PDB file of C-alpha atoms and ligand atoms in Angstrom:
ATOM      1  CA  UNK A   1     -39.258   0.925   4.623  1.00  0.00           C
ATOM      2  CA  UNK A   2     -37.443   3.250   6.536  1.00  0.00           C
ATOM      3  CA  UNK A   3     -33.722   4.724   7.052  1.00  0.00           C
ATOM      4  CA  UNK A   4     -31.958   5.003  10.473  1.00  0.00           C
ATOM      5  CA  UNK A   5     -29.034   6.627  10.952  1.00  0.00           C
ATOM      6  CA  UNK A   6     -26.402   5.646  13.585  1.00  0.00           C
ATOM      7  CA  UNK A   7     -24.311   8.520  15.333  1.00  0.00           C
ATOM      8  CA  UNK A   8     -21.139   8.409  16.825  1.00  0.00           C
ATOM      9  CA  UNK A   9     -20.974  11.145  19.057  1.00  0.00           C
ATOM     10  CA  UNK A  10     -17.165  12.355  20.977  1.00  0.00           C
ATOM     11  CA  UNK A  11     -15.443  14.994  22.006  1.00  0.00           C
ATOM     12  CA  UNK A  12     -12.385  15.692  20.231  1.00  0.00           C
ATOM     13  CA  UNK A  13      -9.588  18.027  22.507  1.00  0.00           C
ATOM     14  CA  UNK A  14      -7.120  20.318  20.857  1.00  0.00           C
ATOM     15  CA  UNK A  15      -4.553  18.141  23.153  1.00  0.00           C
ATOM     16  CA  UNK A  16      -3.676  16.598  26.438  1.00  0.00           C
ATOM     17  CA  UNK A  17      -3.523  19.852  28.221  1.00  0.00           C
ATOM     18  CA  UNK A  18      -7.485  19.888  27.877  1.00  0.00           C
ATOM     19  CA  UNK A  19      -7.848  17.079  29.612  1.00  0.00           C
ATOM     20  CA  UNK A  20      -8.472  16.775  33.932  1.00  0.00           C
ATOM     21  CA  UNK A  21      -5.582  15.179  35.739  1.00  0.00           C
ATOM     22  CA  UNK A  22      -6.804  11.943  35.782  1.00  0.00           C
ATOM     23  CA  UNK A  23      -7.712  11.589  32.070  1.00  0.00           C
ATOM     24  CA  UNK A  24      -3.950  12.966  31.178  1.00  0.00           C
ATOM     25  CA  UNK A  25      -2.332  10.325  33.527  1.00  0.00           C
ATOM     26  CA  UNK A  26      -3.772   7.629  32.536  1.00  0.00           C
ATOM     27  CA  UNK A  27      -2.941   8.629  28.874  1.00  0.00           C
ATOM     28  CA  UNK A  28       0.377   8.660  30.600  1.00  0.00           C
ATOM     29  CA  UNK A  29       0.382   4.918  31.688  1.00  0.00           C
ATOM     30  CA  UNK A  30      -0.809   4.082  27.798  1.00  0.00           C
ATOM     31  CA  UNK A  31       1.962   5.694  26.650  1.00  0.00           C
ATOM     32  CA  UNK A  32       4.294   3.941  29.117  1.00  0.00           C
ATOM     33  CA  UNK A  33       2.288   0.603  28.118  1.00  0.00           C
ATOM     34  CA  UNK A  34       3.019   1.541  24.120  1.00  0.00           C
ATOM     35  CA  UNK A  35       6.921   1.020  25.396  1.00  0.00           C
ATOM     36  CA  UNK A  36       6.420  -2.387  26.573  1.00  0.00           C
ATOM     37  CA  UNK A  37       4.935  -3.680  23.061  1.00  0.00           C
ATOM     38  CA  UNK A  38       6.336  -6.518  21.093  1.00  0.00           C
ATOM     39  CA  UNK A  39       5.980  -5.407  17.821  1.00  0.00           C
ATOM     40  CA  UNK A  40       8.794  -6.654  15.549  1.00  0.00           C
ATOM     41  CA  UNK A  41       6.873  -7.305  12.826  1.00  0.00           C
ATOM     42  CA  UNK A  42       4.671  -3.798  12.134  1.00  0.00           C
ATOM     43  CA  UNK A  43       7.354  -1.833  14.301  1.00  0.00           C
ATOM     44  CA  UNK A  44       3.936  -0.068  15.485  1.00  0.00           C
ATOM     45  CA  UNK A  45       3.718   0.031  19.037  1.00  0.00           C
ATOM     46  CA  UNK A  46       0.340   0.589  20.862  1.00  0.00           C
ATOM     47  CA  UNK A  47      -0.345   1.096  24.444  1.00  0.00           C
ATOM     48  CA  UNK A  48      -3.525   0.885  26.404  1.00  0.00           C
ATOM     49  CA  UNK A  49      -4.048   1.907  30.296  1.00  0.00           C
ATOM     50  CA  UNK A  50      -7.862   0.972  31.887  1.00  0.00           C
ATOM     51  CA  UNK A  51      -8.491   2.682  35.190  1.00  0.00           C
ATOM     52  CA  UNK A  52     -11.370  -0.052  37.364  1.00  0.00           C
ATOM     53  CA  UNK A  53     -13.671   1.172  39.941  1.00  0.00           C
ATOM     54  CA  UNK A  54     -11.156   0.213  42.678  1.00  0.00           C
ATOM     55  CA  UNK A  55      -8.879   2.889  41.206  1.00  0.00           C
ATOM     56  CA  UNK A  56      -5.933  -0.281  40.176  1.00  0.00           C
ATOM     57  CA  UNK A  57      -4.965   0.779  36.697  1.00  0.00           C
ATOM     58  CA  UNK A  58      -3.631  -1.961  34.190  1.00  0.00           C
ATOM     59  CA  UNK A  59      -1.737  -1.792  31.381  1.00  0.00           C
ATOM     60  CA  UNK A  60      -1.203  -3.744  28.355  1.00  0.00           C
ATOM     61  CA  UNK A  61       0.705  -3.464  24.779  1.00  0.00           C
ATOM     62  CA  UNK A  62       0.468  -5.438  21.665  1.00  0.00           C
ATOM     63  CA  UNK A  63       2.479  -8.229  21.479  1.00  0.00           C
ATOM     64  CA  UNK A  64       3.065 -10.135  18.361  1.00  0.00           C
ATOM     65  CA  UNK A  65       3.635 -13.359  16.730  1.00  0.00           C
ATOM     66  CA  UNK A  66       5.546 -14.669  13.636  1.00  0.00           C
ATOM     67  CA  UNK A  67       2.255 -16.763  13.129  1.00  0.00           C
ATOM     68  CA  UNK A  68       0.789 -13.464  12.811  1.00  0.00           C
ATOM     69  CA  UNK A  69      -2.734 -14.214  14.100  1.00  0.00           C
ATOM     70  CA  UNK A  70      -1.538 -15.474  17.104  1.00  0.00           C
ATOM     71  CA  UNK A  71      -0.542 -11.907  18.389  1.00  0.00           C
ATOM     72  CA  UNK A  72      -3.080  -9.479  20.462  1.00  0.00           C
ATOM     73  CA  UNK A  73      -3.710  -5.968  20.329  1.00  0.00           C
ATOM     74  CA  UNK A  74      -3.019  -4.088  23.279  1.00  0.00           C
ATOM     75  CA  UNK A  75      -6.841  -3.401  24.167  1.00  0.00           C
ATOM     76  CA  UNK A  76      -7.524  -7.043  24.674  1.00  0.00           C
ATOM     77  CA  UNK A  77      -4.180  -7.740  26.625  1.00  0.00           C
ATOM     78  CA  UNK A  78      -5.150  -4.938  28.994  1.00  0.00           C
ATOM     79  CA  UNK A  79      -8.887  -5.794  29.250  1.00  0.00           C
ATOM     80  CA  UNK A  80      -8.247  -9.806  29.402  1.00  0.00           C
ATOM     81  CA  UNK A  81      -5.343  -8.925  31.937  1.00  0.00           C
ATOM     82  CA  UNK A  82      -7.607  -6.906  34.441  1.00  0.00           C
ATOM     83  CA  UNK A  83     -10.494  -9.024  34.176  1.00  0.00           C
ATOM     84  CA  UNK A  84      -7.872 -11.883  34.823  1.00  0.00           C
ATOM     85  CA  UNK A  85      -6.294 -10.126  38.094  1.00  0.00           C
ATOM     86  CA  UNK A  86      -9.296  -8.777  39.527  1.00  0.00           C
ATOM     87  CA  UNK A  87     -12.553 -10.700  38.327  1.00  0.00           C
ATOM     88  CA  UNK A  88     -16.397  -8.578  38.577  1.00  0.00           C
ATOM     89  CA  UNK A  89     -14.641  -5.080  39.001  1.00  0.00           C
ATOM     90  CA  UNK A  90     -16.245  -3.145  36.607  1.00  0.00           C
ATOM     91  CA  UNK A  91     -13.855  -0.628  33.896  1.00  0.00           C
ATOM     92  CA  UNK A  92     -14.283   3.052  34.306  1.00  0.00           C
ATOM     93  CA  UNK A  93     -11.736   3.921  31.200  1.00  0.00           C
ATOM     94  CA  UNK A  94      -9.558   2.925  28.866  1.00  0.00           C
ATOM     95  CA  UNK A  95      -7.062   4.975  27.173  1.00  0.00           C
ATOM     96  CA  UNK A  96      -5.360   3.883  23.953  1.00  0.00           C
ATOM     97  CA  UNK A  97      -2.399   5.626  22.148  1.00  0.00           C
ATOM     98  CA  UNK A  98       0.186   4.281  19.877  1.00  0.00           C
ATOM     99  CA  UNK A  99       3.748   4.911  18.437  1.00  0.00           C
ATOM    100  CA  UNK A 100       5.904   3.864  15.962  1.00  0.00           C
ATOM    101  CA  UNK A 101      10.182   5.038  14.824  1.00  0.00           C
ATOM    102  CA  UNK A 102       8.784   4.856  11.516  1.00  0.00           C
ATOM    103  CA  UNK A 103       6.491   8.090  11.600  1.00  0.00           C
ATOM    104  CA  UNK A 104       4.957  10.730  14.160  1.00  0.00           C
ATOM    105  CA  UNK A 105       1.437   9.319  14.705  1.00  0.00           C
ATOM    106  CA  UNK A 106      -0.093  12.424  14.726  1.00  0.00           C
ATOM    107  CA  UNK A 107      -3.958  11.574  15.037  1.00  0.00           C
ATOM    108  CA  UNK A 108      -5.810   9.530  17.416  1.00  0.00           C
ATOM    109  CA  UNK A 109      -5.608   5.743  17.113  1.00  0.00           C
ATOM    110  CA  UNK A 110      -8.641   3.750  16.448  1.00  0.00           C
ATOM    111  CA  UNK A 111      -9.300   0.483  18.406  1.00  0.00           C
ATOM    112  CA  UNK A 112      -9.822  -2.140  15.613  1.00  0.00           C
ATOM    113  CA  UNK A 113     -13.196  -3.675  15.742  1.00  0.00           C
ATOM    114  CA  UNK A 114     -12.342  -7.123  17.455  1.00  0.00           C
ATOM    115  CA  UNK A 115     -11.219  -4.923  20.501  1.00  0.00           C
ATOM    116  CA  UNK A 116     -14.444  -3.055  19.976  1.00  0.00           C
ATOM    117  CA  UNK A 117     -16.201  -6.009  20.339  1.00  0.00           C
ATOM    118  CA  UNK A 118     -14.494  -7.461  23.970  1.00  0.00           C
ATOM    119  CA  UNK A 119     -14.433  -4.348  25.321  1.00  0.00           C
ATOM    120  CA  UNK A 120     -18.361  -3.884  24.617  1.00  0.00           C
ATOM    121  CA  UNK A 121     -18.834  -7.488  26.403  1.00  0.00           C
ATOM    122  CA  UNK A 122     -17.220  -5.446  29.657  1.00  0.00           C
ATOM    123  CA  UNK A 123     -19.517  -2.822  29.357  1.00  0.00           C
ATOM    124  CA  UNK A 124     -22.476  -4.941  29.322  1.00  0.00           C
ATOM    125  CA  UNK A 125     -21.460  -7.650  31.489  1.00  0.00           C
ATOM    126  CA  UNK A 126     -20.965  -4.682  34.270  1.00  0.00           C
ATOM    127  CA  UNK A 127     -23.561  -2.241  33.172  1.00  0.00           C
ATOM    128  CA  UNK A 128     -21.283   0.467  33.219  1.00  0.00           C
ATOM    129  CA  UNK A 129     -20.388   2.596  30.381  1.00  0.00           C
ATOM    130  CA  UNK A 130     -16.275   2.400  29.784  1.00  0.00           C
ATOM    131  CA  UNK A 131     -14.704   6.181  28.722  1.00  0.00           C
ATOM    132  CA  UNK A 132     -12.336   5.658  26.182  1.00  0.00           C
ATOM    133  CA  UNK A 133      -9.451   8.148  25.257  1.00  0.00           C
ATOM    134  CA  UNK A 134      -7.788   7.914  21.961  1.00  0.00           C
ATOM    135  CA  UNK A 135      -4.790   9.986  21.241  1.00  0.00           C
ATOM    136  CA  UNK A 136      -1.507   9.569  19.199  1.00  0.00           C
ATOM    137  CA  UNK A 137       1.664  10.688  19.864  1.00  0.00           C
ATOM    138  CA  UNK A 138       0.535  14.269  18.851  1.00  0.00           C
ATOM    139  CA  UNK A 139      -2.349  16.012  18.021  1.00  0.00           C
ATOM    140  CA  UNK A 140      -6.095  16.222  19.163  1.00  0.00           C
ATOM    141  CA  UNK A 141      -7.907  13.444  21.701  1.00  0.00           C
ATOM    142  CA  UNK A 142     -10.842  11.984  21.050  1.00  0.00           C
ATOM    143  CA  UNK A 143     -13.106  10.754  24.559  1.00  0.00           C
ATOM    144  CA  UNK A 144     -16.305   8.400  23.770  1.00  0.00           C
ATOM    145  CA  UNK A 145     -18.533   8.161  26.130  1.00  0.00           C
ATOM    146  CA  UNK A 146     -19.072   4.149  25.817  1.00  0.00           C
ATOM    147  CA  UNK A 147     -17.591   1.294  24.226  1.00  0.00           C
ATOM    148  CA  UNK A 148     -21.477   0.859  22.379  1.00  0.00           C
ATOM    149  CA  UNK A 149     -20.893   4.354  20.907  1.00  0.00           C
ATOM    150  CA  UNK A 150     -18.211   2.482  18.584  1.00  0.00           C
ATOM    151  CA  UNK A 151     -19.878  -0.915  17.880  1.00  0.00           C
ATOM    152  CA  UNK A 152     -23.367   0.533  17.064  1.00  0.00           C
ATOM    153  CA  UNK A 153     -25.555  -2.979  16.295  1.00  0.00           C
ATOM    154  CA  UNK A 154     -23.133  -5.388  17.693  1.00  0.00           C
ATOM    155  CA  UNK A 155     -23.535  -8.871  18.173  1.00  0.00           C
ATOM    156  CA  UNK A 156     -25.212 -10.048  21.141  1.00  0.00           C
ATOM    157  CA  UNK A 157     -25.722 -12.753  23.543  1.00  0.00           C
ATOM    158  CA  UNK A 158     -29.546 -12.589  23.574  1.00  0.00           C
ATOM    159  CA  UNK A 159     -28.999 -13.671  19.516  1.00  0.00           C
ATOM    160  CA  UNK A 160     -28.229 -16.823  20.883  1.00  0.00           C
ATOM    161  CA  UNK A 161     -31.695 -18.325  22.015  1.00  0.00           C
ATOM    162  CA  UNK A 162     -35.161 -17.016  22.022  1.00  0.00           C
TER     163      UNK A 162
HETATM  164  N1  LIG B   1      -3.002  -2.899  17.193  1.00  0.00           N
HETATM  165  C1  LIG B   1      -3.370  -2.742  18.490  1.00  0.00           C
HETATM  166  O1  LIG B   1      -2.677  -3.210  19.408  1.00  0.00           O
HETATM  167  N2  LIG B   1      -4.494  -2.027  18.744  1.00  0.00           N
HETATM  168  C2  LIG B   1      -5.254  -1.420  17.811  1.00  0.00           C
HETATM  169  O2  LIG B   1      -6.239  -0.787  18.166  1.00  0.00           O
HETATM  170  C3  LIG B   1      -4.908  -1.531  16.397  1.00  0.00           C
HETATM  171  C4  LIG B   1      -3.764  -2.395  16.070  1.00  0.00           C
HETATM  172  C5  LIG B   1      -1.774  -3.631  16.910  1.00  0.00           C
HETATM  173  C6  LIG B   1      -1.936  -4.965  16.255  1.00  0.00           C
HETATM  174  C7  LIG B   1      -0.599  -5.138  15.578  1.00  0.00           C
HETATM  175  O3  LIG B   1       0.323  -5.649  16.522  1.00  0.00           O
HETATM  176  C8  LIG B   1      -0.183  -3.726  15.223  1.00  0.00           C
HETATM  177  O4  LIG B   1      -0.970  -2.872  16.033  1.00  0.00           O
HETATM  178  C9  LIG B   1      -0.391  -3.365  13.759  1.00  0.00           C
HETATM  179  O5  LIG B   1      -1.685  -3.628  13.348  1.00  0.00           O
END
């Protein structure tokens, strides 16, 4: 018998001001994204902006349903959206920020872990790590360096047959 421990290693940032010029716009674009969200049933609107190795940066936002199931979270409408508009080009980063009238979200938000899960498909379907960059409306950033960093012993496709 033996114990193994699983790290999550990031990088948490005071704030956006600590981050290079690219990092902080495509924060930006979330943030425009989070504005776009249909959300009338948790009021809590979340944005996410991926920037692809041809430099095209897509956006997405939650968008809900009254069967509530049937909505998405804004991770999977950007990622399903960009691998939808431009097929085989590989994600560089995502950033991910949400915001709500009801409260300041003042701490990073925290893809949930079926988001976790597509976005690690990405990553290994392209065999490129995808940055991610989580920040609220205020407060400190967190930057992973991989998708795998947050879905340490995931489900994968090599399960499927030996
Ligand atoms: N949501 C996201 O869009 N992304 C996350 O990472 C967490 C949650 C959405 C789903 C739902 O529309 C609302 O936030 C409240 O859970």
């Amino acid at each position: 018998m033996k114990k193994i421990e699983l790290k999550t290693v990031f990088i948490e940032y005071n704030s956006l001001d600590e981050l290079t010029q690219d990092d902080r716009g495509l924060v930006l674009l979330a943030k425009e994204a989070a504005d776009t969200a249909y959300a009338p049933y948790s009021k809590f609107h979340v944005g996410a902006a991926l920037k692809l190795e041809n430099g095209v940066c897509i956006k997405g936002s939650n968008q809900e349903n009254v069967a509530y199931p049937s909505g998405l979270c804004a991770e999977r409408v950007a990622i399903f959206s960009a691998s939808s508009q431009y097929p085989g080009i590989p994600v560089n980063t995502i950033a991910i920020t949400a915001k709500t009238d009801s409260f300041k979200v003042d701490s990073p938000i925290t893809p949930c872990g079926s988001c976790r899960q597509v976005l690690a498909e990405y990553e290994r379907l392209f065999k490129k790590p995808i940055r991610v960059i989580l920040t609220g409306e205020t407060g400190s950033v967190y930057v992973i360096d991989k998708i795998e960093d947050l879905l340490p012993l995931s489900f994968k496709a090599d399960k499927l047959k030996k």
